[in-house]
Structure formats: C-alpha cells, structure tokens
Amino acid sequence: MTTAKSRLVSIPKSDLDSLEATIETLENEYVMDQLERSEQDIQNGRVRNVRDFLKEL
C-alpha cells in the first residue's frame, strides 16, 4: 500500500458555496423524490406549455 500525500487546494468561495448547495440538495430526500418524479413525467410525456401554466397562476 502506498501512502498518499495530503495537499491543499484553493477554490473560489462561490464554487465552494455551490458545491455545498449541491450536497444539501442531494441529501434532501423530498427534493430528490420530486426530481425523480419530474423526470418520469417528462419521459412519459406529461408536460405542458410554460406559457399556459403561467396564465393559470
């Protein structure tokens, strides 16, 4: 087994914030379930025109 050397890396704070938000989203079961159901709806053709949707609001 080889020993891995540790090294420091520098990234912009905005990238770190984005990564943190992504991890929080992936940890949220409710959000992930909604995303999965949305993907299934799209695959099954259950979509509608965004303009029509916005008129309903």
Tab-separated table of C-alpha atoms in Angstrom:
chain	number	residue	atom	x	y	z
A	1	MET	CA	0.000	0.000	0.000
A	2	THR	CA	1.313	3.449	-0.854
A	3	THR	CA	0.933	6.465	1.347
A	4	ALA	CA	-0.994	9.349	-0.155
A	5	LYS	CA	0.358	12.808	0.454
A	6	SER	CA	-2.062	15.494	1.537
A	7	ARG	CA	-2.117	18.739	-0.331
A	8	LEU	CA	-4.085	21.929	-0.056
A	9	VAL	CA	-6.128	23.277	-2.925
A	10	SER	CA	-7.655	26.675	-3.390
A	11	ILE	CA	-11.051	27.283	-4.989
A	12	PRO	CA	-13.223	30.391	-5.194
A	13	LYS	CA	-15.754	30.775	-2.369
A	14	SER	CA	-18.577	30.841	-4.922
A	15	ASP	CA	-17.544	27.352	-6.116
A	16	LEU	CA	-17.430	26.102	-2.536
A	17	ASP	CA	-20.889	27.567	-1.848
A	18	SER	CA	-22.224	25.924	-4.998
A	19	LEU	CA	-20.757	22.561	-4.025
A	20	GLU	CA	-22.264	22.856	-0.547
A	21	ALA	CA	-25.699	23.654	-2.013
A	22	THR	CA	-25.431	20.647	-4.326
A	23	ILE	CA	-24.591	18.344	-1.430
A	24	GLU	CA	-27.505	19.714	0.614
A	25	THR	CA	-29.847	19.073	-2.325
A	26	LEU	CA	-28.589	15.517	-2.772
A	27	GLU	CA	-29.133	14.854	0.943
A	28	ASN	CA	-32.734	16.129	0.855
A	29	GLU	CA	-34.951	13.079	0.218
A	30	TYR	CA	-38.041	15.171	-0.552
A	31	VAL	CA	-36.258	17.215	-3.233
A	32	MET	CA	-34.661	14.134	-4.776
A	33	ASP	CA	-38.055	12.389	-4.893
A	34	GLN	CA	-39.599	15.407	-6.625
A	35	LEU	CA	-36.765	15.463	-9.172
A	36	GLU	CA	-37.207	11.758	-9.890
A	37	ARG	CA	-40.965	12.137	-10.374
A	38	SER	CA	-40.421	15.142	-12.643
A	39	GLU	CA	-38.005	13.156	-14.773
A	40	GLN	CA	-40.534	10.320	-15.050
A	41	ASP	CA	-43.286	12.786	-16.031
A	42	ILE	CA	-41.097	14.201	-18.803
A	43	GLN	CA	-40.198	10.727	-20.076
A	44	ASN	CA	-43.889	9.779	-20.127
A	45	GLY	CA	-44.881	12.950	-21.972
A	46	ARG	CA	-46.737	14.535	-19.061
A	47	VAL	CA	-45.641	18.084	-19.814
A	48	ARG	CA	-47.387	21.291	-20.733
A	49	ASN	CA	-46.551	24.633	-22.226
A	50	VAL	CA	-44.993	27.001	-19.713
A	51	ARG	CA	-46.990	29.980	-21.017
A	52	ASP	CA	-50.257	28.124	-20.424
A	53	PHE	CA	-49.098	27.174	-16.954
A	54	LEU	CA	-48.185	30.748	-16.067
A	55	LYS	CA	-51.578	32.002	-17.274
A	56	GLU	CA	-53.202	29.750	-14.654
A	57	LEU	CA	-51.374	31.476	-11.804
